[in-house]
């Protein structure tokens, strides 16, 4: 079945540091890939998405590229801020099968210190 | 535009009780999905409904049930609550085949 594996946290960075959170997936067909962010005490917010190979999703300085050859969708940001502290979830949806439930990784907690 | 709304925000129940959680989708969204997020884990899919019919079901026991109403709002029901049902329950709505947008969740504590 479909699955997502993302790097274990927590990740602690100083403000303005470079961020990478690794995400790899296993899926049949051609899934859509997502990064969601969860701030303390809140639900999930869509951060970015990519629907086909080599697509790059971007939002708020975050980027991720859909790499079919390595089945990866790593999240990057060039300069993190304290306000980026949150839990980040990588997810996929096997849309080509007509079934849209999201499959999530376990999440990576990011703490940015000033 | 209003986002996905859920009620209540917090709930405390005891083992063996029943609970009903409610969700209103974004206007124009006809599909609603429910997810369970246990502390420290990613959300797990429970149900998807579209046009009042069940479209998909995750690996959850029959104690979990749901329905969707003509206005596309939805309820999630859990019977015979167990301690392990304590979690954040998330509702997401979408135009089918597009991105899912999540509500703030209902935090359920079972004592």
PDB file of C-alpha atoms in Angstrom:
ATOM      1  CA  UNK A   1       0.000   0.000   0.000  1.00  0.00           C
ATOM      2  CA  UNK A   2       0.872   3.657  -0.105  1.00  0.00           C
ATOM      3  CA  UNK A   3       3.183   5.001   2.584  1.00  0.00           C
ATOM      4  CA  UNK A   4       5.222   8.066   3.487  1.00  0.00           C
ATOM      5  CA  UNK A   5       8.447   8.175   5.459  1.00  0.00           C
ATOM      6  CA  UNK A   6       9.825  11.441   6.757  1.00  0.00           C
ATOM      7  CA  UNK A   7      12.839  12.258   8.867  1.00  0.00           C
ATOM      8  CA  UNK A   8      12.527  11.920  12.607  1.00  0.00           C
ATOM      9  CA  UNK A   9      12.474  15.058  14.659  1.00  0.00           C
ATOM     10  CA  UNK A  10      12.747  17.179  16.509  1.00  0.00           C
ATOM     11  CA  UNK A  11      14.815  19.524  14.391  1.00  0.00           C
ATOM     12  CA  UNK A  12      16.210  22.584  16.145  1.00  0.00           C
ATOM     13  CA  UNK A  13      17.687  25.426  14.081  1.00  0.00           C
ATOM     14  CA  UNK A  14      18.849  28.957  14.677  1.00  0.00           C
ATOM     15  CA  UNK A  15      17.004  31.770  12.952  1.00  0.00           C
ATOM     16  CA  UNK A  16      18.120  32.293   9.313  1.00  0.00           C
ATOM     17  CA  UNK A  17      19.499  28.737   9.054  1.00  0.00           C
ATOM     18  CA  UNK A  18      18.782  26.499   6.053  1.00  0.00           C
ATOM     19  CA  UNK A  19      16.091  23.875   6.498  1.00  0.00           C
ATOM     20  CA  UNK A  20      15.713  20.477   4.872  1.00  0.00           C
ATOM     21  CA  UNK A  21      13.123  17.918   5.948  1.00  0.00           C
ATOM     22  CA  UNK A  22      13.402  14.669   4.029  1.00  0.00           C
ATOM     23  CA  UNK A  23      10.360  12.818   2.734  1.00  0.00           C
ATOM     24  CA  UNK A  24      10.202   9.655   0.644  1.00  0.00           C
ATOM     25  CA  UNK A  25       7.155   7.766  -0.474  1.00  0.00           C
ATOM     26  CA  UNK A  26       5.937   4.411  -1.748  1.00  0.00           C
ATOM     27  CA  UNK A  27       2.927   4.422  -4.025  1.00  0.00           C
ATOM     28  CA  UNK A  28       1.408   2.756  -7.040  1.00  0.00           C
ATOM     29  CA  UNK A  29       0.833   4.965 -10.027  1.00  0.00           C
ATOM     30  CA  UNK A  30       1.377   8.698  -9.895  1.00  0.00           C
ATOM     31  CA  UNK A  31       0.334  10.217  -6.580  1.00  0.00           C
ATOM     32  CA  UNK A  32      -0.012  13.885  -5.735  1.00  0.00           C
ATOM     33  CA  UNK A  33       2.348  15.034  -2.971  1.00  0.00           C
ATOM     34  CA  UNK A  34       1.752  17.563  -0.216  1.00  0.00           C
ATOM     35  CA  UNK A  35       3.344  19.291   2.728  1.00  0.00           C
ATOM     36  CA  UNK A  36       1.019  20.330   5.531  1.00  0.00           C
ATOM     37  CA  UNK A  37       2.002  22.367   8.594  1.00  0.00           C
ATOM     38  CA  UNK A  38       0.457  22.192  12.053  1.00  0.00           C
ATOM     39  CA  UNK A  39       1.019  25.033  14.509  1.00  0.00           C
ATOM     40  CA  UNK A  40       0.593  24.325  18.238  1.00  0.00           C
ATOM     41  CA  UNK A  41      -3.012  23.607  19.147  1.00  0.00           C
ATOM     42  CA  UNK A  42      -4.286  23.960  15.593  1.00  0.00           C
ATOM     43  CA  UNK A  43      -5.407  21.835  12.663  1.00  0.00           C
ATOM     44  CA  UNK A  44      -3.460  21.243   9.453  1.00  0.00           C
ATOM     45  CA  UNK A  45      -2.720  23.939   6.904  1.00  0.00           C
ATOM     46  CA  UNK A  46      -1.690  23.163   3.354  1.00  0.00           C
ATOM     47  CA  UNK A  47       1.813  24.516   2.801  1.00  0.00           C
ATOM     48  CA  UNK A  48       2.489  23.387  -0.773  1.00  0.00           C
ATOM     49  CA  UNK A  49       1.757  20.628  -3.248  1.00  0.00           C
ATOM     50  CA  UNK A  50       2.940  19.026  -6.486  1.00  0.00           C
ATOM     51  CA  UNK A  51       0.834  16.848  -8.740  1.00  0.00           C
ATOM     52  CA  UNK A  52       3.304  15.404 -11.228  1.00  0.00           C
ATOM     53  CA  UNK A  53       6.958  14.491 -11.591  1.00  0.00           C
ATOM     54  CA  UNK A  54       9.441  17.399 -11.637  1.00  0.00           C
ATOM     55  CA  UNK A  55       6.794  19.856 -10.412  1.00  0.00           C
ATOM     56  CA  UNK A  56       8.038  22.268  -7.763  1.00  0.00           C
ATOM     57  CA  UNK A  57       5.621  23.436  -5.097  1.00  0.00           C
ATOM     58  CA  UNK A  58       6.412  26.657  -3.270  1.00  0.00           C
ATOM     59  CA  UNK A  59       4.843  28.904  -0.651  1.00  0.00           C
ATOM     60  CA  UNK A  60       6.079  31.340   2.025  1.00  0.00           C
ATOM     61  CA  UNK A  61       9.715  30.660   1.095  1.00  0.00           C
ATOM     62  CA  UNK A  62       9.313  26.874   1.357  1.00  0.00           C
ATOM     63  CA  UNK A  63       9.941  24.666  -1.678  1.00  0.00           C
ATOM     64  CA  UNK A  64       9.700  20.976  -2.547  1.00  0.00           C
ATOM     65  CA  UNK A  65      10.287  19.179  -5.855  1.00  0.00           C
ATOM     66  CA  UNK A  66       8.483  15.991  -6.885  1.00  0.00           C
ATOM     67  CA  UNK A  67      11.269  13.538  -7.747  1.00  0.00           C
ATOM     68  CA  UNK A  68       9.849  10.364  -9.241  1.00  0.00           C
ATOM     69  CA  UNK A  69      13.250   8.751  -9.809  1.00  0.00           C
ATOM     70  CA  UNK A  70      14.090   8.941  -6.103  1.00  0.00           C
ATOM     71  CA  UNK A  71      10.439   8.856  -4.880  1.00  0.00           C
ATOM     72  CA  UNK A  72      11.147  11.929  -2.777  1.00  0.00           C
ATOM     73  CA  UNK A  73       9.566  15.285  -1.933  1.00  0.00           C
ATOM     74  CA  UNK A  74      12.012  16.999   0.411  1.00  0.00           C
ATOM     75  CA  UNK A  75      10.974  20.299   2.008  1.00  0.00           C
ATOM     76  CA  UNK A  76      13.485  23.176   1.978  1.00  0.00           C
ATOM     77  CA  UNK A  77      13.659  26.771   3.116  1.00  0.00           C
ATOM     78  CA  UNK A  78      16.655  29.007   2.736  1.00  0.00           C
ATOM     79  CA  UNK A  79      16.248  31.067   5.912  1.00  0.00           C
ATOM     80  CA  UNK A  80      13.924  29.948   8.701  1.00  0.00           C
ATOM     81  CA  UNK A  81      12.204  32.258  11.160  1.00  0.00           C
ATOM     82  CA  UNK A  82      10.987  31.701  14.713  1.00  0.00           C
ATOM     83  CA  UNK A  83       7.437  31.797  13.341  1.00  0.00           C
ATOM     84  CA  UNK A  84       8.197  28.651  11.276  1.00  0.00           C
ATOM     85  CA  UNK A  85       8.280  26.572  14.463  1.00  0.00           C
ATOM     86  CA  UNK A  86       5.625  23.904  13.932  1.00  0.00           C
ATOM     87  CA  UNK A  87       5.129  20.251  12.976  1.00  0.00           C
ATOM     88  CA  UNK A  88       5.481  19.497   9.269  1.00  0.00           C
ATOM     89  CA  UNK A  89       3.717  16.555   7.617  1.00  0.00           C
ATOM     90  CA  UNK A  90       4.488  15.052   4.238  1.00  0.00           C
ATOM     91  CA  UNK A  91       1.495  13.363   2.595  1.00  0.00           C
ATOM     92  CA  UNK A  92       0.403  11.717  -0.623  1.00  0.00           C
ATOM     93  CA  UNK A  93      -2.869  11.077  -2.358  1.00  0.00           C
ATOM     94  CA  UNK A  94      -3.293   8.317  -4.913  1.00  0.00           C
ATOM     95  CA  UNK A  95      -5.571  10.347  -7.133  1.00  0.00           C
ATOM     96  CA  UNK A  96      -5.106   8.284 -10.247  1.00  0.00           C
ATOM     97  CA  UNK A  97      -6.963   5.438  -8.566  1.00  0.00           C
ATOM     98  CA  UNK A  98      -9.981   7.678  -7.949  1.00  0.00           C
ATOM     99  CA  UNK A  99      -9.404   7.412  -4.220  1.00  0.00           C
ATOM    100  CA  UNK A 100      -8.402  10.634  -2.553  1.00  0.00           C
ATOM    101  CA  UNK A 101      -7.657   9.849   1.118  1.00  0.00           C
ATOM    102  CA  UNK A 102      -4.384  11.345   2.241  1.00  0.00           C
ATOM    103  CA  UNK A 103      -1.614   9.142   3.637  1.00  0.00           C
ATOM    104  CA  UNK A 104       0.610  11.044   6.061  1.00  0.00           C
ATOM    105  CA  UNK A 105       4.077  10.642   7.450  1.00  0.00           C
ATOM    106  CA  UNK A 106       4.574  10.799  11.207  1.00  0.00           C
ATOM    107  CA  UNK A 107       5.512  14.457  11.182  1.00  0.00           C
ATOM    108  CA  UNK A 108       8.702  16.382  11.919  1.00  0.00           C
ATOM    109  CA  UNK A 109       8.748  18.950  14.697  1.00  0.00           C
ATOM    110  CA  UNK A 110      10.770  22.058  13.882  1.00  0.00           C
ATOM    111  CA  UNK A 111      11.902  24.496  16.564  1.00  0.00           C
ATOM    112  CA  UNK A 112      13.584  27.716  15.473  1.00  0.00           C
ATOM    113  CA  UNK A 113      15.426  29.678  18.123  1.00  0.00           C
ATOM    114  CA  UNK A 114      16.313  33.360  17.933  1.00  0.00           C
TER     115      UNK A 114
ATOM    116  CA  UNK B   1     -14.888  32.788   2.830  1.00  0.00           C
ATOM    117  CA  UNK B   2     -15.335  30.618   5.901  1.00  0.00           C
ATOM    118  CA  UNK B   3     -13.059  27.630   6.164  1.00  0.00           C
ATOM    119  CA  UNK B   4     -13.931  24.182   7.456  1.00  0.00           C
ATOM    120  CA  UNK B   5     -15.568  24.431  10.862  1.00  0.00           C
ATOM    121  CA  UNK B   6     -15.785  21.735  13.510  1.00  0.00           C
ATOM    122  CA  UNK B   7     -17.615  21.425  16.796  1.00  0.00           C
ATOM    123  CA  UNK B   8     -17.054  21.063  19.632  1.00  0.00           C
ATOM    124  CA  UNK B   9     -13.435  22.173  19.961  1.00  0.00           C
ATOM    125  CA  UNK B  10     -12.796  20.052  23.048  1.00  0.00           C
ATOM    126  CA  UNK B  11     -14.632  17.147  24.614  1.00  0.00           C
ATOM    127  CA  UNK B  12     -14.116  14.939  27.659  1.00  0.00           C
ATOM    128  CA  UNK B  13     -15.888  11.584  27.862  1.00  0.00           C
ATOM    129  CA  UNK B  14     -15.585   8.426  29.927  1.00  0.00           C
ATOM    130  CA  UNK B  15     -15.004   4.899  28.684  1.00  0.00           C
ATOM    131  CA  UNK B  16     -18.087   3.253  27.214  1.00  0.00           C
ATOM    132  CA  UNK B  17     -19.800   6.517  26.313  1.00  0.00           C
ATOM    133  CA  UNK B  18     -20.793   7.671  22.867  1.00  0.00           C
ATOM    134  CA  UNK B  19     -19.633  10.844  21.092  1.00  0.00           C
ATOM    135  CA  UNK B  20     -20.784  12.818  18.044  1.00  0.00           C
ATOM    136  CA  UNK B  21     -18.460  15.232  16.282  1.00  0.00           C
ATOM    137  CA  UNK B  22     -19.641  17.708  13.665  1.00  0.00           C
ATOM    138  CA  UNK B  23     -18.105  19.274  10.584  1.00  0.00           C
ATOM    139  CA  UNK B  24     -19.216  21.933   8.113  1.00  0.00           C
ATOM    140  CA  UNK B  25     -17.281  22.015   4.841  1.00  0.00           C
ATOM    141  CA  UNK B  26     -16.158  24.987   2.829  1.00  0.00           C
ATOM    142  CA  UNK B  27     -19.000  26.346   0.725  1.00  0.00           C
ATOM    143  CA  UNK B  28     -19.093  24.499  -2.601  1.00  0.00           C
ATOM    144  CA  UNK B  29     -17.188  21.475  -1.329  1.00  0.00           C
ATOM    145  CA  UNK B  30     -19.251  18.304  -1.582  1.00  0.00           C
ATOM    146  CA  UNK B  31     -16.746  15.833  -0.139  1.00  0.00           C
ATOM    147  CA  UNK B  32     -15.847  15.479   3.532  1.00  0.00           C
ATOM    148  CA  UNK B  33     -13.184  13.241   5.046  1.00  0.00           C
ATOM    149  CA  UNK B  34     -12.456  12.398   8.676  1.00  0.00           C
ATOM    150  CA  UNK B  35      -9.037  11.696  10.162  1.00  0.00           C
ATOM    151  CA  UNK B  36      -7.817  10.660  13.608  1.00  0.00           C
ATOM    152  CA  UNK B  37      -4.546  12.134  14.873  1.00  0.00           C
ATOM    153  CA  UNK B  38      -3.128  10.465  17.956  1.00  0.00           C
ATOM    154  CA  UNK B  39      -0.589  12.549  19.870  1.00  0.00           C
ATOM    155  CA  UNK B  40       2.799  12.481  18.178  1.00  0.00           C
ATOM    156  CA  UNK B  41       1.565  10.771  15.014  1.00  0.00           C
ATOM    157  CA  UNK B  42       0.335  11.765  11.594  1.00  0.00           C
ATOM    158  CA  UNK B  43      -3.394  11.780  10.853  1.00  0.00           C
ATOM    159  CA  UNK B  44      -5.006   8.444   9.937  1.00  0.00           C
ATOM    160  CA  UNK B  45      -7.891   8.267   7.461  1.00  0.00           C
ATOM    161  CA  UNK B  46     -11.237   7.171   8.900  1.00  0.00           C
ATOM    162  CA  UNK B  47     -13.978   7.961   6.335  1.00  0.00           C
ATOM    163  CA  UNK B  48     -14.689   9.870   3.170  1.00  0.00           C
ATOM    164  CA  UNK B  49     -18.188  10.942   2.126  1.00  0.00           C
ATOM    165  CA  UNK B  50     -19.339  12.437  -1.143  1.00  0.00           C
ATOM    166  CA  UNK B  51     -22.913  13.384  -1.991  1.00  0.00           C
ATOM    167  CA  UNK B  52     -24.090  11.654   1.208  1.00  0.00           C
ATOM    168  CA  UNK B  53     -22.536   8.333   0.255  1.00  0.00           C
ATOM    169  CA  UNK B  54     -19.518   6.646   1.810  1.00  0.00           C
ATOM    170  CA  UNK B  55     -16.635   6.732  -0.682  1.00  0.00           C
ATOM    171  CA  UNK B  56     -13.933   5.196   1.439  1.00  0.00           C
ATOM    172  CA  UNK B  57     -13.230   3.759   4.854  1.00  0.00           C
ATOM    173  CA  UNK B  58      -9.968   3.348   6.709  1.00  0.00           C
ATOM    174  CA  UNK B  59      -8.923   0.578   9.057  1.00  0.00           C
ATOM    175  CA  UNK B  60     -11.138   1.489  11.999  1.00  0.00           C
ATOM    176  CA  UNK B  61     -13.589  -0.706  13.943  1.00  0.00           C
ATOM    177  CA  UNK B  62     -17.358  -0.652  13.448  1.00  0.00           C
ATOM    178  CA  UNK B  63     -17.674   1.512  16.565  1.00  0.00           C
ATOM    179  CA  UNK B  64     -16.834   4.361  14.215  1.00  0.00           C
ATOM    180  CA  UNK B  65     -19.563   5.560  11.873  1.00  0.00           C
ATOM    181  CA  UNK B  66     -20.338   8.705   9.948  1.00  0.00           C
ATOM    182  CA  UNK B  67     -22.898  10.317   7.745  1.00  0.00           C
ATOM    183  CA  UNK B  68     -23.250  13.309   5.461  1.00  0.00           C
ATOM    184  CA  UNK B  69     -26.302  15.530   5.248  1.00  0.00           C
ATOM    185  CA  UNK B  70     -27.961  17.204   2.223  1.00  0.00           C
ATOM    186  CA  UNK B  71     -26.129  20.468   3.050  1.00  0.00           C
ATOM    187  CA  UNK B  72     -22.841  18.454   2.890  1.00  0.00           C
ATOM    188  CA  UNK B  73     -22.118  18.813   6.606  1.00  0.00           C
ATOM    189  CA  UNK B  74     -21.070  15.637   8.339  1.00  0.00           C
ATOM    190  CA  UNK B  75     -21.104  13.849  11.659  1.00  0.00           C
ATOM    191  CA  UNK B  76     -18.638  11.323  13.028  1.00  0.00           C
ATOM    192  CA  UNK B  77     -19.981   8.989  15.695  1.00  0.00           C
ATOM    193  CA  UNK B  78     -17.934   6.801  17.985  1.00  0.00           C
ATOM    194  CA  UNK B  79     -19.633   4.252  20.246  1.00  0.00           C
ATOM    195  CA  UNK B  80     -18.301   2.435  23.307  1.00  0.00           C
ATOM    196  CA  UNK B  81     -15.377   4.800  23.715  1.00  0.00           C
ATOM    197  CA  UNK B  82     -11.996   3.389  24.664  1.00  0.00           C
ATOM    198  CA  UNK B  83      -9.053   5.190  26.211  1.00  0.00           C
ATOM    199  CA  UNK B  84      -7.231   4.745  22.902  1.00  0.00           C
ATOM    200  CA  UNK B  85      -9.843   6.843  21.114  1.00  0.00           C
ATOM    201  CA  UNK B  86      -8.347   9.936  22.749  1.00  0.00           C
ATOM    202  CA  UNK B  87      -7.078  11.992  19.835  1.00  0.00           C
ATOM    203  CA  UNK B  88      -7.532  15.056  17.680  1.00  0.00           C
ATOM    204  CA  UNK B  89     -10.274  14.380  15.127  1.00  0.00           C
ATOM    205  CA  UNK B  90      -9.828  16.333  11.927  1.00  0.00           C
ATOM    206  CA  UNK B  91     -12.339  17.002   9.210  1.00  0.00           C
ATOM    207  CA  UNK B  92     -11.287  17.952   5.698  1.00  0.00           C
ATOM    208  CA  UNK B  93     -13.359  19.118   2.761  1.00  0.00           C
ATOM    209  CA  UNK B  94     -12.574  19.214  -0.942  1.00  0.00           C
ATOM    210  CA  UNK B  95     -13.861  19.502  -4.409  1.00  0.00           C
ATOM    211  CA  UNK B  96     -13.417  15.826  -5.337  1.00  0.00           C
ATOM    212  CA  UNK B  97     -10.012  15.183  -6.831  1.00  0.00           C
ATOM    213  CA  UNK B  98      -8.593  18.465  -5.586  1.00  0.00           C
ATOM    214  CA  UNK B  99      -6.758  19.595  -2.454  1.00  0.00           C
ATOM    215  CA  UNK B 100      -8.171  18.760   0.964  1.00  0.00           C
ATOM    216  CA  UNK B 101      -8.576  21.655   3.419  1.00  0.00           C
ATOM    217  CA  UNK B 102      -8.664  20.882   7.114  1.00  0.00           C
ATOM    218  CA  UNK B 103     -10.639  22.274   9.998  1.00  0.00           C
ATOM    219  CA  UNK B 104      -9.153  23.077  13.423  1.00  0.00           C
ATOM    220  CA  UNK B 105     -10.144  19.695  14.817  1.00  0.00           C
ATOM    221  CA  UNK B 106     -11.986  18.387  17.852  1.00  0.00           C
ATOM    222  CA  UNK B 107      -9.777  17.257  20.717  1.00  0.00           C
ATOM    223  CA  UNK B 108     -11.351  14.252  22.431  1.00  0.00           C
ATOM    224  CA  UNK B 109     -10.146  12.989  25.782  1.00  0.00           C
ATOM    225  CA  UNK B 110     -11.495   9.666  27.058  1.00  0.00           C
ATOM    226  CA  UNK B 111     -11.045   9.019  30.778  1.00  0.00           C
TER     227      UNK B 111
END
